[in-house]
CSV table of N, CA and C in Angstrom, one decimal:
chain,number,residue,atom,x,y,z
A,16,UNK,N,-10.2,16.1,-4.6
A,16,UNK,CA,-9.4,15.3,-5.4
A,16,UNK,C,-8.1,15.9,-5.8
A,17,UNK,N,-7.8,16.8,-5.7
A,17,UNK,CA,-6.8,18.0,-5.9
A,17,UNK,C,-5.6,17.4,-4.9
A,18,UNK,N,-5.8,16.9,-3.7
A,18,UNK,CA,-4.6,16.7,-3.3
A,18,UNK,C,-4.1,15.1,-3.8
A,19,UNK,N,-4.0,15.2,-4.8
A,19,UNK,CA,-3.4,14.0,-5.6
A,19,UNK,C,-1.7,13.3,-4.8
A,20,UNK,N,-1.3,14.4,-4.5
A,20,UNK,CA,0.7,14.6,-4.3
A,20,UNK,C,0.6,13.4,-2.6
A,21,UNK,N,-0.6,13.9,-1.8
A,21,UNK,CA,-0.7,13.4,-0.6
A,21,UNK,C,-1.3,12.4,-0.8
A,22,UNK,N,-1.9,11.8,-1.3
A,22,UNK,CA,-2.3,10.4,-1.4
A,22,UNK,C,-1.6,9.0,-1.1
A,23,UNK,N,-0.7,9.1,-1.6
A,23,UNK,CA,0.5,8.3,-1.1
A,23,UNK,C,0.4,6.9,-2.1
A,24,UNK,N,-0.6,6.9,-3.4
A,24,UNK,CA,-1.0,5.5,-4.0
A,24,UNK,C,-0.1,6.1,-5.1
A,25,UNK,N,0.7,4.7,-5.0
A,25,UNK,CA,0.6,4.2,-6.7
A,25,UNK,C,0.0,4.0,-7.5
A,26,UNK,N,0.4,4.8,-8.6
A,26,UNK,CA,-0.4,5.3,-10.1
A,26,UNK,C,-0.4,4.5,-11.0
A,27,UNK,N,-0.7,3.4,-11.7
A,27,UNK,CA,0.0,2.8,-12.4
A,27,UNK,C,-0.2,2.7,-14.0
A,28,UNK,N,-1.4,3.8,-13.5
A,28,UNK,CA,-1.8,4.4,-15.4
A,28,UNK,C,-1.5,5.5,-15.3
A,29,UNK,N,-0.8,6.1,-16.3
A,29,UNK,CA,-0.7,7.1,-16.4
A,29,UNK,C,-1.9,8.4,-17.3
A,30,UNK,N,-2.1,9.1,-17.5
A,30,UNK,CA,-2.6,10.2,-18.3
A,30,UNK,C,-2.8,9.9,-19.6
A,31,UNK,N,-1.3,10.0,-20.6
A,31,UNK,CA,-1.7,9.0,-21.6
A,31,UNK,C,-2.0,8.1,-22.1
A,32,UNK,N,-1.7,6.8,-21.3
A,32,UNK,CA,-1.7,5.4,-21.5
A,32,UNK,C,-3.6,5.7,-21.5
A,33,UNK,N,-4.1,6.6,-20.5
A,33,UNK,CA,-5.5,7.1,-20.4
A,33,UNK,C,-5.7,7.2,-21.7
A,34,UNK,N,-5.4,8.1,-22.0
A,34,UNK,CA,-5.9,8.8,-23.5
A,34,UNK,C,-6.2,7.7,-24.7
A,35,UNK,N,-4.7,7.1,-24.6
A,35,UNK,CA,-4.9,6.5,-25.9
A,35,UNK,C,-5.7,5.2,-25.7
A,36,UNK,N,-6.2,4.7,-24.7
A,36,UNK,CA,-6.9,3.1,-24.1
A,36,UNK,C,-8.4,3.8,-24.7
A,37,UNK,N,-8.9,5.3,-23.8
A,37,UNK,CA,-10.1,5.5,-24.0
A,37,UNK,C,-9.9,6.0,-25.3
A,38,UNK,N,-9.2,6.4,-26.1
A,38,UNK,CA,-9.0,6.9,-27.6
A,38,UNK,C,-9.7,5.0,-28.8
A,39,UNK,N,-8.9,4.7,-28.1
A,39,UNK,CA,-9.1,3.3,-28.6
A,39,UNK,C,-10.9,2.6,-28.8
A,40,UNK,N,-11.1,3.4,-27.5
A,40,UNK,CA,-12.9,2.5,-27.2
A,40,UNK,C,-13.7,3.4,-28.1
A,41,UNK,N,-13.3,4.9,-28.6
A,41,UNK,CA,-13.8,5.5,-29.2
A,41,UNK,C,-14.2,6.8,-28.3
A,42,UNK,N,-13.7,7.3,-27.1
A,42,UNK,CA,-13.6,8.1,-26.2
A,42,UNK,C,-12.1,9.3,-26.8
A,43,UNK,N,-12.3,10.0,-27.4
A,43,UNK,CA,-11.3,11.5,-27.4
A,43,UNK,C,-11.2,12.2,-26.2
A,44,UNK,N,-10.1,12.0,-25.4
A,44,UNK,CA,-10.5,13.2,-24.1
A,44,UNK,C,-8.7,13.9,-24.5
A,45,UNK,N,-8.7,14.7,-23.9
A,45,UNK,CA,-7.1,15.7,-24.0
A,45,UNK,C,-6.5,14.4,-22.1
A,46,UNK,N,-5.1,15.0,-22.4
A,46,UNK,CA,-4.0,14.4,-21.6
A,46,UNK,C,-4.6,14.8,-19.8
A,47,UNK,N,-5.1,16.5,-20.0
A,47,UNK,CA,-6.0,17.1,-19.1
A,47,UNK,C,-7.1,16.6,-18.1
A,48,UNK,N,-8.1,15.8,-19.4
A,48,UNK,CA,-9.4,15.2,-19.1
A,48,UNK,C,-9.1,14.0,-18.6
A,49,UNK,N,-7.8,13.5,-19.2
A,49,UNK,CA,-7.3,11.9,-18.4
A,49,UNK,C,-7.0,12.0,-17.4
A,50,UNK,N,-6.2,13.2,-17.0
A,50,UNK,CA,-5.8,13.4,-15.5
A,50,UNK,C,-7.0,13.8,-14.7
A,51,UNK,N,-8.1,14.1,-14.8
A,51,UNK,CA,-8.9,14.1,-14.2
A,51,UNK,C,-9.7,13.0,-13.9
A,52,UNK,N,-10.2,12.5,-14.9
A,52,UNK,CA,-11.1,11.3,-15.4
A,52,UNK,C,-10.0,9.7,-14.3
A,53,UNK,N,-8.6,10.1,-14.2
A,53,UNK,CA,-8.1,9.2,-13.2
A,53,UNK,C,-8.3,9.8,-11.9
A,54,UNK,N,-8.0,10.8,-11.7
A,54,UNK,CA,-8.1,11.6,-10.7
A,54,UNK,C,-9.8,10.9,-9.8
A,55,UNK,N,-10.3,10.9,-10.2
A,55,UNK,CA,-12.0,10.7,-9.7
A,55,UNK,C,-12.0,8.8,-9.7
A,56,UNK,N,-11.3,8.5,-10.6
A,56,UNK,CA,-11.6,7.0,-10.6
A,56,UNK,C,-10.6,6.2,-9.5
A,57,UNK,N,-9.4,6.7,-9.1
A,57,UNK,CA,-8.5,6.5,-8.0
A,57,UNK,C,-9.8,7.0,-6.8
A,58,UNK,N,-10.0,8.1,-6.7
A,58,UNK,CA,-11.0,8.8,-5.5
A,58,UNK,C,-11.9,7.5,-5.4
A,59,UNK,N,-12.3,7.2,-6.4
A,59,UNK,CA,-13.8,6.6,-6.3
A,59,UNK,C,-13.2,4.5,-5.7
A,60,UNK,N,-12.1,4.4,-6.1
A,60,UNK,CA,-11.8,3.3,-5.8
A,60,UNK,C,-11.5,3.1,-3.9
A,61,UNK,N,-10.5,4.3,-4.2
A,61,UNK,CA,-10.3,4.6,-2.2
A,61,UNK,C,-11.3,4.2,-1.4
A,62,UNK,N,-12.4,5.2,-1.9
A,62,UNK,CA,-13.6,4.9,-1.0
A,62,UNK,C,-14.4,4.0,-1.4
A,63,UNK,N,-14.3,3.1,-2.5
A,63,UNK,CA,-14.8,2.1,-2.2
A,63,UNK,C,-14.5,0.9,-1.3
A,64,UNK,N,-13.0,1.0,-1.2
A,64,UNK,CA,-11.8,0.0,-0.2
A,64,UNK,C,-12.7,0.6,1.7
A,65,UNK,N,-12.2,1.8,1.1
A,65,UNK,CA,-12.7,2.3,2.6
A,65,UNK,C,-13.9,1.8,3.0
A,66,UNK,N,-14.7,1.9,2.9
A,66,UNK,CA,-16.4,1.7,3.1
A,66,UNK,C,-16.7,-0.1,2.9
A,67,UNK,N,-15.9,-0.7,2.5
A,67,UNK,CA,-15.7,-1.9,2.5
A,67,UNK,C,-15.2,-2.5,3.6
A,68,UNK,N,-13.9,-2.2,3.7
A,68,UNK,CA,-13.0,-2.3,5.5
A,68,UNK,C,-14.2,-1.5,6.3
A,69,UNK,N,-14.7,-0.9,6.3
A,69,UNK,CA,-15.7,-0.1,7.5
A,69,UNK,C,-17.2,-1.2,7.2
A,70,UNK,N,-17.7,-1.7,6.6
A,70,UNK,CA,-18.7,-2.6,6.7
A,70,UNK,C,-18.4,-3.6,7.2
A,71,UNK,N,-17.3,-4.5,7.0
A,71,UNK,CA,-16.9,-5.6,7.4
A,71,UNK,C,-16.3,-5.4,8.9
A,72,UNK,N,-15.6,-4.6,9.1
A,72,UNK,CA,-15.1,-4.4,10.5
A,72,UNK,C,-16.1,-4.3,11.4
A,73,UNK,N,-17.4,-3.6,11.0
A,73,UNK,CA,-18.5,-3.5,11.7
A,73,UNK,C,-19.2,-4.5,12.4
A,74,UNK,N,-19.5,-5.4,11.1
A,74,UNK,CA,-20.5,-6.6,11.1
A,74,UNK,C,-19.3,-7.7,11.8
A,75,UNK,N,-18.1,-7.9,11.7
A,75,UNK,CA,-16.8,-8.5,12.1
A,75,UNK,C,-17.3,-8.8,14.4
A,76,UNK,N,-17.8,-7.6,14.6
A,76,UNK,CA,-18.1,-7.9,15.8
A,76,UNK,C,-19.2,-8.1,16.7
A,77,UNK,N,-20.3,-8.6,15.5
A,77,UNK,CA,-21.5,-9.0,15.9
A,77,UNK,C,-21.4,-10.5,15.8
C-alpha cells in the first residue's frame, strides 16, 4: 500500500477531511492514522473493481 505516488487514482478525501468525518462518528485517529486508514480503504476498493471486472469477464464468455 506504500506505493500510494504510482497508483495513478484520484484522491478525493483527503487525511483530514478523514479525521474530522471519523472525529465526528466518534472515531479520534491522528492526520497519520487517516492516511493510513485511506490508504487500505482506496487498496481495498481497487481490488474490489478488480475482482469484479475479472468475474464478469470470465462468466462474459460462457
Amino acid at each position: 500500500m506504500a506505493a500510494r505516488d504510482s497508483d495513478n487514482i484520484k484522491r478525493n478525501v483527503t487525511p483530514a477531511q478523514a479525521v474530522r468525518v471519523l472525529s465526528e462518528n466518534g472515531l479520534h485517529v491522528s492526520e497519520k492514522e487517516a492516511e493510513k486508514i485511506l490508504d487500505f480503504l482506496y487498496f481495498l476498493g481497487k481490488l474490489t473493481v478488480n475482482q469484479y471486472i475479472k468475474d464478469n469477464s470470465s462468466s462474459a464468455g460462457h
